[in-house]
Amino acid sequence: MSQTPGTIPAPGQRAPAPVETSAPSVIPETPPAQPTAAPSVAASPSPPPPVAAPPAEAAELGDPTSVSVVVNKQRPLNPIDYFPSGLVLPAVPLAVAEPNALLRGDTAAAVEEMFATAANDGVSLTLVSGYRSFQDQVSTYEHWVAQYGGDTAAADRISARAGFSEHQTGLAFDVGQDDGACTLSSCFADTAAGQWMAANAHRFGFILRYPLGAEGITGFSGEAWHYRYVGVELAQAMRKDGVATLEEYFNLPPAPGY
């Protein structure tokens, strides 16, 4: 069955998967410093060690205009109602109405290149969801809270609150297979599209943002379809180092909850 624009129900998300039993990767804690012997009274006190300056790129992690921005349940967008400039509609197959498929220009260009390469490899991808505004995310989150009878804990596993969503940056999108198989479902990982994306997305600057088993770090259950543009250099560095999440790569605290 072929998907046509508008056939994916809005909001484009799914019911939460059962609680994952695999242990999420955990950022190792820094061991406490061992106490040192008190210096002799006669000894001259040593000057305190210099405080290391934060890395130059640290500011970029909170800048919503940066491809390195880290948005999670502990790191809201600033401003919280941030609106990205230069949103465009990528020239790729869509599974939603056009207003729900907009992306930042750099992200859209990378999506177009990636979709074209996948097509040359015999894999047909479709864009399921792109940019969502602050107000759209308010509606999306409220929808899921209502779906689960007011259970915010259930909604929080699958839907970000407004101001805490990567979709609001214009850097994130949900991908599907053109026949609609396993759209926004865990079985997407086993489709030809899901497997191609897992093996190749980094070549175009994308990472799988919510890996299976990392809910304790990212705050969201595994989403094999949610990809985030971070640029080719960062995506390939994370792939080379075997680091699955932005939180781990930048040594940021886990964000399992608000």
GROMACS .gro file of N, CA and C in nm, residues 14-114:
model
  303
   14ARG      N    1   0.354   0.758   1.803
   14ARG     CA    2   0.291   0.629   1.825
   14ARG      C    3   0.282   0.599   1.973
   15ALA      N    4   0.211   0.491   2.002
   15ALA     CA    5   0.197   0.450   2.142
   15ALA      C    6   0.331   0.409   2.197
   16PRO      N    7   0.354   0.428   2.327
   16PRO     CA    8   0.485   0.391   2.383
   16PRO      C    9   0.507   0.242   2.378
   17ALA      N   10   0.630   0.203   2.348
   17ALA     CA   11   0.665   0.062   2.349
   17ALA      C   12   0.671   0.013   2.492
   18PRO      N   13   0.662  -0.119   2.513
   18PRO     CA   14   0.678  -0.170   2.650
   18PRO      C   15   0.811  -0.128   2.707
   19VAL      N   16   0.817  -0.120   2.836
   19VAL     CA   17   0.942  -0.079   2.901
   19VAL      C   18   1.053  -0.171   2.857
   20GLU      N   19   1.163  -0.111   2.813
   20GLU     CA   20   1.272  -0.190   2.760
   20GLU      C   21   1.349  -0.256   2.872
   21THR      N   22   1.382  -0.382   2.849
   21THR     CA   23   1.452  -0.456   2.953
   21THR      C   24   1.602  -0.449   2.940
   22SER      N   25   1.650  -0.410   2.821
   22SER     CA   26   1.795  -0.401   2.806
   22SER      C   27   1.846  -0.281   2.883
   23ALA      N   28   1.959  -0.298   2.942
   23ALA     CA   29   2.014  -0.192   3.025
   23ALA      C   30   2.064  -0.079   2.938
   24PRO      N   31   2.018   0.046   2.963
   24PRO     CA   32   2.066   0.158   2.883
   24PRO      C   33   2.211   0.185   2.911
   25SER      N   34   2.276   0.241   2.809
   25SER     CA   35   2.414   0.279   2.833
   25SER      C   36   2.416   0.393   2.931
   26VAL      N   37   2.514   0.395   3.015
   26VAL     CA   38   2.520   0.495   3.122
   26VAL      C   39   2.653   0.566   3.115
   27ILE      N   40   2.645   0.697   3.126
   27ILE     CA   41   2.769   0.774   3.129
   27ILE      C   42   2.839   0.744   3.260
   28PRO      N   43   2.960   0.693   3.255
   28PRO     CA   44   3.027   0.657   3.381
   28PRO      C   45   3.047   0.778   3.470
   29GLU      N   46   3.023   0.759   3.598
   29GLU     CA   47   3.043   0.867   3.691
   29GLU      C   48   3.191   0.886   3.720
   30THR      N   49   3.228   1.012   3.743
   30THR     CA   50   3.366   1.040   3.778
   30THR      C   51   3.390   0.998   3.921
   31PRO      N   52   3.489   0.912   3.948
   31PRO     CA   53   3.512   0.867   4.086
   31PRO      C   54   3.549   0.984   4.176
   32PRO      N   55   3.504   0.980   4.301
   32PRO     CA   56   3.536   1.091   4.392
   32PRO      C   57   3.687   1.100   4.415
   33ALA      N   58   3.728   1.222   4.430
   33ALA     CA   59   3.871   1.244   4.454
   33ALA      C   60   3.911   1.186   4.589
   34GLN      N   61   4.028   1.125   4.592
   34GLN     CA   62   4.076   1.065   4.717
   34GLN      C   63   4.133   1.175   4.807
   35PRO      N   64   4.105   1.168   4.938
   35PRO     CA   65   4.160   1.269   5.029
   35PRO      C   66   4.312   1.263   5.032
   36THR      N   67   4.371   1.376   5.046
   36THR     CA   68   4.517   1.382   5.055
   36THR      C   69   4.556   1.421   5.197
   37ALA      N   70   4.675   1.385   5.231
   37ALA     CA   71   4.723   1.416   5.366
   37ALA      C   72   4.734   1.565   5.384
   38ALA      N   73   4.704   1.613   5.503
   38ALA     CA   74   4.715   1.755   5.531
   38ALA      C   75   4.861   1.797   5.522
   39PRO      N   76   4.890   1.912   5.462
   39PRO     CA   77   5.029   1.955   5.450
   39PRO      C   78   5.087   1.993   5.585
   40SER      N   79   5.218   1.984   5.592
   40SER     CA   80   5.288   2.026   5.713
   40SER      C   81   5.264   2.175   5.736
   41VAL      N   82   5.258   2.213   5.864
   41VAL     CA   83   5.237   2.355   5.896
   41VAL      C   84   5.344   2.440   5.833
   42ALA      N   85   5.465   2.388   5.828
   42ALA     CA   86   5.576   2.467   5.777
   42ALA      C   87   5.577   2.474   5.625
   43ALA      N   88   5.500   2.384   5.562
   43ALA     CA   89   5.504   2.379   5.416
   43ALA      C   90   5.430   2.498   5.358
   44SER      N   91   5.480   2.549   5.248
   44SER     CA   92   5.414   2.659   5.178
   44SER      C   93   5.293   2.603   5.104
   45PRO      N   94   5.179   2.669   5.116
   45PRO     CA   95   5.060   2.618   5.047
   45PRO      C   96   5.079   2.625   4.895
   46SER      N   97   5.033   2.520   4.830
   46SER     CA   98   5.042   2.517   4.684
   46SER      C   99   4.930   2.599   4.625
   47PRO      N  100   4.956   2.670   4.517
   47PRO     CA  101   4.849   2.748   4.453
   47PRO      C  102   4.745   2.653   4.397
   48PRO      N  103   4.618   2.695   4.397
   48PRO     CA  104   4.513   2.607   4.343
   48PRO      C  105   4.536   2.583   4.195
   49PRO      N  106   4.499   2.466   4.146
   49PRO     CA  107   4.517   2.439   4.004
   49PRO      C  108   4.430   2.532   3.920
   50PRO      N  109   4.477   2.569   3.804
   50PRO     CA  110   4.397   2.658   3.719
   50PRO      C  111   4.267   2.588   3.678
   51VAL      N  112   4.161   2.667   3.672
   51VAL     CA  113   4.033   2.613   3.628
   51VAL      C  114   4.032   2.607   3.477
   52ALA      N  115   4.004   2.487   3.426
   52ALA     CA  116   4.005   2.471   3.281
   52ALA      C  117   3.890   2.548   3.219
   53ALA      N  118   3.918   2.617   3.112
   53ALA     CA  119   3.814   2.690   3.041
   53ALA      C  120   3.724   2.591   2.968
   54PRO      N  121   3.594   2.619   2.959
   54PRO     CA  122   3.506   2.527   2.886
   54PRO      C  123   3.545   2.524   2.740
   55PRO      N  124   3.521   2.412   2.673
   55PRO     CA  125   3.556   2.406   2.531
   55PRO      C  126   3.483   2.513   2.452
   56ALA      N  127   3.547   2.557   2.345
   56ALA     CA  128   3.491   2.666   2.267
   56ALA      C  129   3.353   2.632   2.214
   57GLU      N  130   3.329   2.502   2.189
   57GLU     CA  131   3.201   2.464   2.130
   57GLU      C  132   3.090   2.449   2.233
   58ALA      N  133   3.120   2.468   2.362
   58ALA     CA  134   3.019   2.446   2.465
   58ALA      C  135   2.897   2.536   2.442
   59ALA      N  136   2.920   2.660   2.403
   59ALA     CA  137   2.807   2.751   2.380
   59ALA      C  138   2.717   2.702   2.270
   60GLU      N  139   2.774   2.631   2.173
   60GLU     CA  140   2.695   2.583   2.061
   60GLU      C  141   2.593   2.479   2.105
   61LEU      N  142   2.620   2.409   2.213
   61LEU     CA  143   2.529   2.304   2.259
   61LEU      C  144   2.397   2.361   2.309
   62GLY      N  145   2.396   2.490   2.343
   62GLY     CA  146   2.272   2.554   2.386
   62GLY      C  147   2.217   2.653   2.286
   63ASP      N  148   2.283   2.665   2.171
   63ASP     CA  149   2.241   2.760   2.068
   63ASP      C  150   2.147   2.690   1.971
   64PRO      N  151   2.018   2.726   1.967
   64PRO     CA  152   1.924   2.655   1.881
   64PRO      C  153   1.953   2.668   1.732
   65THR      N  154   2.038   2.764   1.695
   65THR     CA  155   2.074   2.779   1.553
   65THR      C  156   2.190   2.689   1.513
   66SER      N  157   2.255   2.625   1.612
   66SER     CA  158   2.371   2.540   1.585
   66SER      C  159   2.328   2.398   1.554
   67VAL      N  160   2.398   2.333   1.460
   67VAL     CA  161   2.368   2.193   1.432
   67VAL      C  162   2.411   2.103   1.548
   68SER      N  163   2.488   2.157   1.642
   68SER     CA  164   2.532   2.080   1.759
   68SER      C  165   2.441   2.096   1.880
   69VAL      N  166   2.335   2.175   1.868
   69VAL     CA  167   2.250   2.201   1.984
   69VAL      C  168   2.197   2.069   2.042
   70VAL      N  169   2.198   2.060   2.175
   70VAL     CA  170   2.146   1.942   2.243
   70VAL      C  171   2.017   1.982   2.313
   71VAL      N  172   1.908   1.923   2.271
   71VAL     CA  173   1.775   1.950   2.328
   71VAL      C  174   1.726   1.822   2.393
   72ASN      N  175   1.696   1.829   2.520
   72ASN     CA  176   1.639   1.714   2.589
   72ASN      C  177   1.555   1.762   2.707
   73LYS      N  178   1.514   1.673   2.794
   73LYS     CA  179   1.423   1.709   2.902
   73LYS      C  180   1.486   1.798   3.007
   74GLN      N  181   1.618   1.808   3.006
   74GLN     CA  182   1.690   1.897   3.097
   74GLN      C  183   1.746   2.020   3.025
   75ARG      N  184   1.728   2.024   2.893
   75ARG     CA  185   1.788   2.132   2.815
   75ARG      C  186   1.684   2.188   2.717
   76PRO      N  187   1.597   2.278   2.765
   76PRO     CA  188   1.496   2.337   2.677
   76PRO      C  189   1.559   2.431   2.576
   77LEU      N  190   1.485   2.457   2.472
   77LEU     CA  191   1.531   2.556   2.374
   77LEU      C  192   1.532   2.694   2.439
   78ASN      N  193   1.622   2.778   2.393
   78ASN     CA  194   1.633   2.915   2.444
   78ASN      C  195   1.644   3.011   2.325
   79PRO      N  196   1.536   3.086   2.298
   79PRO     CA  197   1.410   3.097   2.372
   79PRO      C  198   1.324   2.973   2.356
   80ILE      N  199   1.235   2.952   2.451
   80ILE     CA  200   1.158   2.828   2.453
   80ILE      C  201   1.062   2.819   2.335
   81ASP      N  202   1.024   2.936   2.279
   81ASP     CA  203   0.935   2.936   2.162
   81ASP      C  204   1.014   2.960   2.033
   82TYR      N  205   1.138   2.917   2.033
   82TYR     CA  206   1.230   2.937   1.920
   82TYR      C  207   1.165   2.898   1.787
   83PHE      N  208   1.188   2.982   1.687
   83PHE     CA  209   1.142   2.955   1.551
   83PHE      C  210   1.261   2.961   1.457
   84PRO      N  211   1.294   2.852   1.389
   84PRO     CA  212   1.410   2.853   1.298
   84PRO      C  213   1.379   2.929   1.170
   85SER      N  214   1.475   3.005   1.125
   85SER     CA  215   1.457   3.078   0.999
   85SER      C  216   1.497   2.988   0.883
   86GLY      N  217   1.450   3.023   0.765
   86GLY     CA  218   1.491   2.952   0.644
   86GLY      C  219   1.434   2.813   0.629
   87LEU      N  220   1.314   2.788   0.679
   87LEU     CA  221   1.252   2.657   0.661
   87LEU      C  222   1.213   2.637   0.514
   88VAL      N  223   1.240   2.518   0.463
   88VAL     CA  224   1.208   2.487   0.324
   88VAL      C  225   1.144   2.348   0.318
   89LEU      N  226   1.081   2.321   0.205
   89LEU     CA  227   1.022   2.190   0.183
   89LEU      C  228   1.119   2.107   0.100
   90PRO      N  229   1.175   1.999   0.153
   90PRO     CA  230   1.268   1.918   0.075
   90PRO      C  231   1.196   1.848  -0.040
   91ALA      N  232   1.267   1.834  -0.150
   91ALA     CA  233   1.210   1.769  -0.269
   91ALA      C  234   1.228   1.619  -0.257
   92VAL      N  235   1.149   1.558  -0.168
   92VAL     CA  236   1.153   1.414  -0.144
   92VAL      C  237   1.009   1.364  -0.130
   93PRO      N  238   0.986   1.234  -0.140
   93PRO     CA  239   0.851   1.181  -0.118
   93PRO      C  240   0.803   1.210   0.024
   94LEU      N  241   0.678   1.253   0.035
   94LEU     CA  242   0.621   1.290   0.164
   94LEU      C  243   0.508   1.197   0.202
   95ALA      N  244   0.495   1.171   0.331
   95ALA     CA  245   0.384   1.093   0.384
   95ALA      C  246   0.290   1.180   0.466
   96VAL      N  247   0.314   1.311   0.464
   96VAL     CA  248   0.230   1.406   0.537
   96VAL      C  249   0.203   1.526   0.449
   97ALA      N  250   0.111   1.610   0.492
   97ALA     CA  251   0.086   1.734   0.421
   97ALA      C  252   0.211   1.822   0.428
   98GLU      N  253   0.230   1.902   0.326
   98GLU     CA  254   0.354   1.979   0.312
   98GLU      C  255   0.391   2.064   0.433
   99PRO      N  256   0.297   2.133   0.499
   99PRO     CA  257   0.337   2.216   0.614
   99PRO      C  258   0.403   2.137   0.726
  100ASN      N  259   0.378   2.007   0.733
  100ASN     CA  260   0.436   1.924   0.839
  100ASN      C  261   0.569   1.861   0.799
  101ALA      N  262   0.620   1.898   0.681
  101ALA     CA  263   0.743   1.836   0.631
  101ALA      C  264   0.856   1.937   0.612
  102LEU      N  265   0.839   2.059   0.661
  102LEU     CA  266   0.942   2.160   0.645
  102LEU      C  267   1.065   2.127   0.728
  103LEU      N  268   1.182   2.170   0.680
  103LEU     CA  269   1.308   2.151   0.751
  103LEU      C  270   1.397   2.273   0.729
  104ARG      N  271   1.498   2.289   0.813
  104ARG     CA  272   1.598   2.392   0.788
  104ARG      C  273   1.665   2.366   0.655
  105GLY      N  274   1.716   2.470   0.592
  105GLY     CA  275   1.776   2.455   0.460
  105GLY      C  276   1.889   2.355   0.455
  106ASP      N  277   1.980   2.359   0.554
  106ASP     CA  278   2.093   2.265   0.552
  106ASP      C  279   2.046   2.122   0.572
  107THR      N  280   1.945   2.105   0.658
  107THR     CA  281   1.891   1.971   0.683
  107THR      C  282   1.816   1.919   0.561
  108ALA      N  283   1.738   2.005   0.498
  108ALA     CA  284   1.663   1.965   0.379
  108ALA      C  285   1.757   1.921   0.267
  109ALA      N  286   1.867   1.994   0.248
  109ALA     CA  287   1.963   1.958   0.142
  109ALA      C  288   2.024   1.822   0.170
  110ALA      N  289   2.058   1.796   0.296
  110ALA     CA  290   2.116   1.666   0.331
  110ALA      C  291   2.014   1.555   0.316
  111VAL      N  292   1.888   1.582   0.349
  111VAL     CA  293   1.781   1.483   0.332
  111VAL      C  294   1.764   1.449   0.185
  112GLU      N  295   1.766   1.549   0.099
  112GLU     CA  296   1.750   1.525  -0.044
  112GLU      C  297   1.862   1.437  -0.098
  113GLU      N  298   1.985   1.466  -0.057
  113GLU     CA  299   2.099   1.386  -0.102
  113GLU      C  300   2.088   1.243  -0.051
  114MET      N  301   2.048   1.228   0.075
  114MET     CA  302   2.038   1.096   0.134
  114MET      C  303   1.926   1.015   0.068
   0.00000   0.00000   0.00000
